[in-house]
XYZ file of N, CA and C in Angstrom:
624
model
N 0.837 -1.188 0.000
C 0.000 0.000 0.000
C 0.872 1.237 0.000
N 0.633 2.159 -0.907
C 1.450 3.361 -0.964
C 0.832 4.472 -0.141
N 1.703 5.349 0.325
C 1.249 6.488 1.115
C 0.919 7.644 0.185
N -0.227 8.270 0.384
C -0.630 9.417 -0.419
C -0.323 10.671 0.379
N 0.623 11.437 -0.083
C 1.055 12.623 0.646
C -0.081 13.643 0.735
N -0.273 14.171 1.922
C -1.282 15.197 2.125
C -2.675 14.678 2.393
N -2.859 13.353 2.426
C -4.176 12.765 2.687
C -4.067 11.848 3.900
N -4.896 12.091 4.889
C -4.946 11.232 6.071
C -6.063 10.215 5.892
N -5.724 8.947 5.979
C -6.741 7.928 5.795
C -6.388 6.693 6.620
N -7.441 5.941 6.927
C -7.302 4.683 7.638
C -7.909 3.593 6.772
N -7.353 2.393 6.866
C -7.882 1.240 6.140
C -8.358 0.227 7.167
N -9.619 -0.153 7.056
C -10.191 -1.131 7.976
C -10.725 -2.316 7.177
N -10.301 -3.506 7.592
C -10.780 -4.734 6.963
C -11.935 -5.266 7.804
N -13.132 -5.249 7.209
C -14.357 -5.540 7.940
C -15.160 -6.582 7.162
N -15.766 -7.519 7.885
C -16.687 -8.454 7.229
C -18.035 -7.768 7.072
N -18.390 -7.407 5.827
C -19.664 -6.778 5.554
C -20.796 -7.794 5.768
N -22.039 -7.324 5.908
C -23.159 -8.257 6.090
C -23.341 -9.222 4.925
N -22.918 -8.820 3.723
C -23.025 -9.693 2.560
C -22.004 -9.233 1.522
N -22.109 -9.772 0.302
C -21.141 -9.472 -0.753
C -21.691 -8.478 -1.764
N -22.663 -7.667 -1.350
C -23.226 -6.670 -2.255
C -22.236 -5.557 -2.567
N -21.266 -5.339 -1.688
C -20.272 -4.295 -1.902
C -18.893 -4.842 -1.553
N -17.906 -4.502 -2.381
C -16.548 -5.004 -2.152
C -15.744 -4.076 -1.249
N -16.044 -2.781 -1.324
C -15.294 -1.797 -0.540
C -16.038 -0.472 -0.586
N -15.646 0.427 0.299
C -16.223 1.764 0.295
C -15.236 2.710 0.961
N -15.151 3.924 0.429
C -14.340 4.979 1.037
C -15.289 6.021 1.604
N -15.106 6.354 2.866
C -16.000 7.296 3.544
C -15.226 8.531 3.963
N -15.771 9.695 3.636
C -15.171 10.959 4.051
C -15.686 11.332 5.426
N -14.793 11.842 6.280
C -15.192 12.298 7.605
C -15.582 13.771 7.597
N -15.463 14.430 6.441
C -15.838 15.826 6.329
C -14.768 16.804 6.761
N -13.631 16.297 7.223
C -12.549 17.183 7.666
C -11.258 16.943 6.885
N -11.378 16.333 5.718
C -10.204 16.042 4.903
C -9.592 14.687 5.175
N -10.170 13.917 6.107
C -9.680 12.578 6.391
C -10.695 11.547 5.911
N -10.226 10.313 5.717
C -11.056 9.282 5.117
C -10.807 7.943 5.809
N -11.794 7.071 5.733
C -11.636 5.672 6.115
C -12.046 4.806 4.940
N -11.188 3.849 4.606
C -11.473 2.888 3.548
C -11.855 1.567 4.212
N -13.038 1.074 3.879
C -13.507 -0.202 4.408
C -13.388 -1.263 3.308
N -12.732 -2.372 3.631
C -12.555 -3.471 2.689
C -13.344 -4.673 3.201
N -14.166 -5.255 2.332
C -15.013 -6.386 2.699
C -14.191 -7.672 2.709
N -14.025 -8.275 3.899
C -13.196 -9.475 4.030
C -13.905 -10.744 3.561
N -15.161 -10.629 3.095
C -15.820 -11.790 2.506
C -15.223 -12.151 1.153
N -14.495 -11.199 0.545
C -13.871 -11.445 -0.754
C -12.460 -11.980 -0.549
N -11.907 -12.694 -1.551
C -10.557 -13.250 -1.423
C -9.502 -12.146 -1.344
N -8.304 -12.468 -0.848
C -7.246 -11.462 -0.665
C -6.898 -10.694 -1.942
N -6.935 -11.373 -3.104
C -6.592 -10.675 -4.347
C -7.605 -9.575 -4.651
N -8.892 -9.887 -4.427
C -9.929 -8.890 -4.662
C -9.833 -7.758 -3.641
N -9.488 -8.081 -2.401
C -9.323 -7.046 -1.392
C -8.208 -6.081 -1.778
N -7.093 -6.630 -2.275
C -5.969 -5.783 -2.696
C -6.367 -4.910 -3.883
N -7.125 -5.490 -4.816
C -7.588 -4.730 -5.985
C -8.485 -3.576 -5.569
N -9.404 -3.832 -4.616
C -10.319 -2.784 -4.180
C -9.609 -1.713 -3.357
N -8.570 -2.096 -2.626
C -7.804 -1.092 -1.902
C -7.134 -0.144 -2.888
N -6.548 -0.696 -3.958
C -5.949 0.168 -4.989
C -6.997 1.081 -5.606
N -8.195 0.545 -5.826
C -9.283 1.328 -6.414
C -9.665 2.500 -5.506
N -9.869 2.221 -4.214
C -10.277 3.290 -3.294
C -9.161 4.307 -3.087
N -7.915 3.865 -3.079
C -6.798 4.804 -2.959
C -6.719 5.722 -4.175
N -7.084 5.196 -5.342
C -7.097 6.039 -6.542
C -8.120 7.155 -6.402
N -9.275 6.862 -5.766
C -10.265 7.913 -5.512
C -9.651 9.039 -4.687
N -8.897 8.692 -3.649
C -8.305 9.705 -2.780
C -7.192 10.457 -3.498
N -6.346 9.731 -4.213
C -5.214 10.351 -4.894
C -5.672 11.340 -5.960
N -6.764 11.009 -6.637
C -7.281 11.873 -7.698
C -8.326 12.864 -7.198
N -8.502 12.924 -5.873
C -9.403 13.891 -5.232
C -10.825 13.800 -5.778
N -11.320 12.575 -5.921
C -12.643 12.377 -6.499
C -13.768 12.890 -5.612
N -13.521 13.015 -4.310
C -14.562 13.526 -3.429
C -14.849 15.007 -3.690
N -13.971 15.653 -4.444
C -14.131 17.087 -4.714
C -14.359 17.367 -6.198
N -14.629 16.335 -7.004
C -14.796 16.500 -8.446
C -16.278 16.507 -8.788
N -16.931 17.617 -8.529
C -18.370 17.710 -8.758
C -18.746 17.715 -10.237
N -17.763 17.983 -11.121
C -18.086 18.050 -12.541
C -18.204 16.666 -13.175
N -17.808 15.612 -12.445
C -17.876 14.254 -12.971
C -18.987 13.483 -12.279
N -19.621 12.572 -13.021
C -20.648 11.720 -12.443
C -19.990 10.588 -11.659
N -20.801 9.902 -10.831
C -20.288 8.756 -10.084
C -19.727 7.706 -11.036
N -20.420 7.481 -12.130
C -19.969 6.487 -13.109
C -18.610 6.870 -13.694
N -18.428 8.146 -13.988
C -17.151 8.607 -14.521
C -16.044 8.481 -13.493
N -16.353 8.773 -12.222
C -15.348 8.656 -11.164
C -14.923 7.208 -10.976
N -15.871 6.288 -11.058
C -15.526 4.875 -10.905
C -14.632 4.407 -12.041
N -14.900 4.855 -13.250
C -14.041 4.505 -14.374
C -12.643 5.092 -14.186
N -12.569 6.333 -13.711
C -11.267 6.966 -13.508
C -10.454 6.220 -12.460
N -11.097 5.749 -11.399
C -10.391 5.007 -10.359
C -9.870 3.676 -10.874
N -10.503 3.147 -11.925
C -10.034 1.902 -12.546
C -9.004 2.155 -13.629
N -8.568 3.411 -13.786
C -7.547 3.737 -14.768
C -8.078 3.997 -16.151
N -9.396 4.172 -16.294
C -10.001 4.456 -17.592
C -10.228 5.952 -17.740
N -10.397 6.400 -18.963
C -10.598 7.822 -19.228
C -12.016 8.216 -18.853
N -12.147 9.062 -17.856
C -13.470 9.460 -17.376
C -14.248 10.218 -18.437
N -13.553 11.010 -19.269
C -14.265 11.831 -20.247
C -14.894 10.996 -21.360
N -14.474 9.719 -21.494
C -15.040 8.861 -22.523
C -16.297 8.133 -22.067
N -16.660 8.301 -20.797
C -17.854 7.658 -20.276
C -19.040 8.580 -20.511
N -20.084 8.137 -21.196
C -21.227 9.025 -21.463
C -21.931 9.417 -20.183
N -22.423 10.627 -20.157
C -23.200 11.074 -19.010
C -24.581 10.430 -19.048
N -25.235 10.385 -17.925
C -26.531 9.737 -17.829
C -27.617 10.609 -18.464
N -28.506 10.008 -19.232
C -29.527 10.774 -19.946
C -30.693 11.164 -19.044
N -30.639 12.350 -18.496
C -31.730 12.825 -17.657
C -32.215 14.160 -18.200
N -33.454 14.493 -17.874
C -34.009 15.746 -18.378
C -34.403 16.707 -17.273
N -34.958 16.202 -16.185
C -35.355 17.094 -15.100
C -35.372 16.333 -13.792
N -35.617 17.039 -12.715
C -35.611 16.402 -11.410
C -36.553 17.165 -10.489
N -36.854 16.540 -9.355
C -37.656 17.220 -8.348
C -37.215 16.722 -6.972
N -37.267 17.598 -6.015
C -36.923 17.242 -4.647
C -38.153 16.663 -3.967
N -38.037 15.464 -3.432
C -39.168 14.815 -2.790
C -39.365 15.367 -1.383
N -40.591 15.368 -0.896
C -40.881 16.001 0.400
C -40.259 15.245 1.566
N -40.094 15.959 2.666
C -39.555 15.370 3.876
C -38.420 16.201 4.417
N -37.969 15.905 5.621
C -36.863 16.660 6.217
C -35.549 16.320 5.538
N -34.509 17.154 5.711
C -33.207 16.838 5.149
C -32.680 15.544 5.757
N -31.822 14.817 5.018
C -31.333 15.120 3.676
C -32.382 14.788 2.607
N -32.535 15.636 1.610
C -33.590 15.428 0.626
C -33.239 14.366 -0.411
N -34.240 13.609 -0.821
C -34.079 12.717 -1.961
C -34.448 13.488 -3.221
N -33.623 13.378 -4.244
C -33.854 14.069 -5.506
C -34.211 13.034 -6.561
N -35.453 13.058 -7.038
C -35.905 12.130 -8.061
C -35.565 12.680 -9.440
N -34.979 11.836 -10.283
C -34.521 12.237 -11.617
C -35.271 11.424 -12.664
N -35.897 12.099 -13.581
C -36.574 11.383 -14.659
C -35.535 10.708 -15.547
N -35.790 9.457 -15.870
C -34.803 8.646 -16.579
C -35.190 8.501 -18.045
N -34.254 8.871 -18.924
C -34.506 8.758 -20.353
C -33.595 7.732 -21.009
N -33.047 6.813 -20.222
C -32.139 5.814 -20.770
C -32.876 4.696 -21.477
N -32.114 3.688 -21.869
C -32.683 2.585 -22.623
C -33.008 1.381 -21.745
N -32.715 1.467 -20.437
C -33.013 0.349 -19.557
C -34.513 0.098 -19.506
N -34.892 -1.163 -19.534
C -36.306 -1.513 -19.528
C -36.930 -1.254 -18.157
N -38.136 -0.752 -18.186
C -38.966 -0.631 -17.000
C -38.329 0.234 -15.915
N -37.661 1.308 -16.301
C -37.123 2.257 -15.330
C -38.026 3.481 -15.306
N -38.563 3.802 -14.134
C -39.457 4.942 -14.003
C -38.698 6.226 -13.707
N -37.765 6.163 -12.774
C -36.986 7.333 -12.391
C -35.758 6.865 -11.617
N -34.884 7.797 -11.326
C -33.719 7.507 -10.505
C -33.624 8.508 -9.373
N -32.793 8.212 -8.396
C -32.510 9.183 -7.353
C -31.096 8.967 -6.835
N -30.505 10.053 -6.373
C -29.154 9.961 -5.827
C -29.226 9.787 -4.309
N -28.395 8.892 -3.805
C -28.352 8.633 -2.371
C -27.856 9.896 -1.671
N -28.650 10.487 -0.767
C -28.294 11.791 -0.215
C -27.263 11.758 0.908
N -27.059 10.583 1.529
C -26.151 10.537 2.677
C -25.598 9.123 2.802
N -25.074 8.781 3.976
C -24.481 7.462 4.174
C -25.442 6.471 4.829
N -26.734 6.749 4.792
C -27.700 5.910 5.500
C -27.950 4.571 4.810
N -27.453 4.389 3.580
C -27.684 3.143 2.853
C -26.423 2.300 2.729
N -25.362 2.691 3.450
C -24.144 1.884 3.455
C -24.425 0.546 4.152
N -23.681 -0.532 3.822
C -22.573 -0.575 2.868
C -23.008 -0.905 1.449
N -24.309 -0.956 1.207
C -24.798 -1.387 -0.106
C -24.759 -0.273 -1.145
N -25.127 0.947 -0.739
C -25.178 2.068 -1.666
C -24.476 3.263 -1.025
N -23.591 3.897 -1.776
C -22.837 5.001 -1.207
C -23.443 6.352 -1.556
N -23.068 7.346 -0.796
C -23.588 8.698 -1.012
C -23.275 9.171 -2.425
N -24.281 9.746 -3.087
C -24.113 10.245 -4.441
C -24.398 9.233 -5.524
N -24.520 7.954 -5.172
C -24.783 6.917 -6.168
C -26.190 7.075 -6.737
N -26.323 6.865 -8.044
C -27.620 6.941 -8.698
C -28.281 5.573 -8.666
N -29.456 5.494 -8.055
C -30.237 4.264 -8.006
C -31.442 4.403 -8.920
N -31.728 3.364 -9.684
C -32.846 3.368 -10.620
C -34.025 2.620 -10.021
N -35.219 3.136 -10.265
C -36.438 2.549 -9.718
C -37.392 2.166 -10.834
N -38.111 1.073 -10.622
C -39.172 0.671 -11.542
C -40.490 0.625 -10.773
N -41.559 0.261 -11.475
C -42.869 0.236 -10.838
C -43.363 -1.184 -10.606
N -42.437 -2.137 -10.495
C -42.815 -3.522 -10.236
C -43.336 -3.670 -8.805
N -44.216 -4.630 -8.605
C -44.753 -4.891 -7.271
C -43.637 -5.361 -6.343
N -43.701 -4.897 -5.098
C -42.678 -5.257 -4.127
C -42.895 -6.677 -3.615
N -41.780 -7.381 -3.410
C -41.797 -8.669 -2.731
C -40.910 -8.546 -1.499
N -41.094 -9.406 -0.486
C -40.292 -9.303 0.727
C -38.790 -9.290 0.425
N -38.098 -8.305 0.987
C -36.668 -8.157 0.768
C -36.311 -7.092 -0.240
N -37.298 -6.636 -1.041
C -37.026 -5.572 -2.003
C -36.741 -4.253 -1.286
N -35.937 -3.410 -1.923
C -35.691 -2.062 -1.420
C -36.567 -1.107 -2.213
N -37.257 -0.233 -1.529
C -38.142 0.700 -2.203
C -37.959 2.117 -1.704
N -38.456 3.052 -2.496
C -38.511 4.454 -2.077
C -39.959 4.736 -1.693
N -40.169 5.162 -0.459
C -41.510 5.305 0.090
C -41.749 6.726 0.565
N -43.043 7.077 0.642
C -43.469 8.251 1.384
C -44.390 7.771 2.490
N -44.042 8.135 3.712
C -44.819 7.710 4.878
C -44.978 8.892 5.809
N -46.220 9.305 5.979
C -46.550 10.438 6.839
C -45.763 11.699 6.448
N -45.675 11.942 5.142
C -45.050 13.155 4.642
C -43.541 13.121 4.546
N -42.933 11.960 4.816
C -41.478 11.845 4.791
C -41.078 10.830 3.729
N -40.061 11.150 2.937
C -39.540 10.234 1.926
C -38.459 9.366 2.549
N -38.571 8.053 2.346
C -37.678 7.092 2.979
C -37.238 6.048 1.965
N -36.011 5.604 2.081
C -35.549 4.440 1.329
C -35.364 3.312 2.336
N -36.157 2.256 2.202
C -36.175 1.182 3.185
C -36.312 -0.181 2.496
N -35.959 -1.218 3.228
C -36.172 -2.587 2.764
C -37.545 -3.053 3.237
N -38.304 -3.598 2.327
C -39.723 -3.892 2.554
C -39.953 -5.339 2.979
N -40.898 -5.508 3.887
C -41.378 -6.853 4.236
C -42.795 -6.729 4.800
N -43.657 -7.678 4.461
C -45.002 -7.742 5.032
C -45.249 -9.173 5.482
N -45.678 -9.337 6.748
C -45.862 -10.688 7.274
C -47.284 -11.187 7.037
N -47.576 -12.388 7.508
C -48.872 -13.025 7.245
C -50.009 -12.325 7.970
N -49.715 -11.484 8.941
C -50.742 -10.751 9.666
C -51.016 -9.372 9.056
N -50.349 -9.067 7.937
C -50.562 -7.792 7.278
C -49.741 -6.652 7.837
N -48.828 -6.948 8.764
C -47.958 -5.910 9.321
C -46.824 -5.634 8.343
N -46.594 -4.366 8.040
C -45.546 -3.952 7.111
C -44.330 -3.475 7.888
N -43.173 -3.954 7.470
C -41.912 -3.555 8.084
C -41.083 -2.804 7.050
N -40.587 -1.656 7.413
C -39.644 -0.903 6.589
C -38.321 -0.882 7.341
N -37.399 -1.747 6.908
C -36.126 -1.901 7.605
C -35.095 -0.914 7.073
N -34.325 -0.319 7.972
C -33.206 0.517 7.554
C -32.212 -0.341 6.780
N -31.772 0.139 5.623
C -30.835 -0.625 4.803
C -29.518 -0.808 5.546
N -29.062 0.231 6.222
C -27.859 0.148 7.040
C -28.250 -0.477 8.375
N -27.864 -1.729 8.616
C -28.307 -2.443 9.809
C -27.614 -1.971 11.077
N -26.730 -0.975 10.948
C -26.196 -0.334 12.146
C -27.186 0.698 12.697
N -28.319 0.876 11.994
C -29.310 1.869 12.393
C -30.677 1.221 12.633
N -30.748 0.201 13.463
C -32.046 -0.472 13.671
C -33.093 0.441 14.284
N -32.663 1.536 14.926
C -33.629 2.460 15.513
C -34.436 3.180 14.443
N -34.018 3.080 13.163
C -34.738 3.723 12.074
C -35.731 2.780 11.399
N -35.841 1.536 11.895
C -36.852 0.616 11.372
C -38.245 1.163 11.675
N -39.190 0.879 10.781
C -40.565 1.341 10.955
C -41.500 0.138 10.862
N -42.408 0.024 11.803
C -43.427 -1.023 11.808
C -44.784 -0.356 11.614
N -45.527 -0.828 10.600
C -46.821 -0.230 10.279
C -47.900 -1.289 10.444
N -48.801 -1.133 11.409
C -49.886 -2.110 11.595
C -50.752 -2.223 10.342
N -51.449 -3.333 10.234
C -52.234 -3.618 9.028
C -53.260 -2.534 8.740
N -53.833 -1.930 9.747
C -54.868 -0.931 9.530
C -54.368 0.450 9.185
N -53.045 0.642 9.128
C -52.496 1.975 8.892
C -51.701 2.068 7.593
N -51.802 1.067 6.740
C -50.997 1.060 5.522
C -51.456 2.092 4.504
N -52.637 2.699 4.710
C -53.100 3.718 3.760
C -52.189 4.943 3.758
N -51.468 5.147 4.852
C -50.572 6.303 4.931
C -49.212 6.021 4.305
N -49.045 4.820 3.744
C -47.780 4.430 3.116
C -47.934 4.406 1.603
N -47.040 5.089 0.906
C -47.039 5.131 -0.557
C -45.677 4.678 -1.058
N -45.671 3.659 -1.917
C -44.423 3.213 -2.543
C -44.236 3.966 -3.853
N -43.158 4.725 -3.958
C -42.876 5.491 -5.172
C -42.224 4.633 -6.239
N -41.479 3.619 -5.837
C -40.815 2.766 -6.807
C -39.947 1.728 -6.129
N -39.693 0.646 -6.832
C -38.796 -0.411 -6.351
C -37.389 -0.150 -6.863
N -36.417 -0.169 -5.970
C -35.022 0.069 -6.350
C -34.471 -1.167 -7.045
N -33.880 -0.971 -8.212
C -33.264 -2.078 -8.940
C -31.873 -2.340 -8.359
N -31.636 -3.569 -7.911
C -30.357 -3.944 -7.313
C -29.784 -5.153 -8.033
N -28.459 -5.238 -8.058
C -27.811 -6.378 -8.699
C -27.991 -7.647 -7.884
N -28.013 -7.505 -6.553
C -28.193 -8.641 -5.663
C -29.297 -8.327 -4.660
N -30.027 -9.336 -4.270
C -31.050 -9.133 -3.260
C -30.401 -8.990 -1.892
N -30.857 -8.031 -1.133
C -30.341 -7.823 0.214
C -31.030 -8.799 1.163
N -30.281 -9.424 2.070
C -30.933 -10.332 3.019
C -31.783 -9.558 4.010
N -32.923 -10.119 4.366
C -33.768 -9.497 5.372
C -33.135 -9.633 6.754
N -33.310 -8.649 7.616
C -32.766 -8.743 8.985
C -33.323 -9.962 9.715
């Protein structure tokens, strides 16, 4: 591992809850960073992801607002960021609720059954989705374990969905370090819950 002059960072090898993410770099907001490496992957993959996350820090990607997340990921892999097409969007709207706000983006891409996208506003969806990542949503019916974007009592939430045989709805915090953010909705109160869309994920997240 090489030292990056002028950047303070720590590397932590952690067993993530699953293999949905190989690594993540988190900014502390004061110019320092922590890189988390998922030990569920083999040592070669861990070394590869450490090089990838260090490239983000070396190239100051946390401060490159002119590039999209997709372009930054390509740049960290040694590819030319300017050759990556920007995402085809036309407009956006801020969804209701307290900060941090979710920003819904109308999607004009070629992906099938995509209704809209939104950017992750903070670190509340780690380790599966990082801040600033664009998530695409469709209008497919939710099944237990799906992640959805919801409005509940005037607040926009991204939660993992489950409904039991008694009709009780559970909205689990995606980041399982935040169980206090889980929401339980009795069967008679589901009218106040609106699902805006199902988040498309490469892997299904395990239910708590």
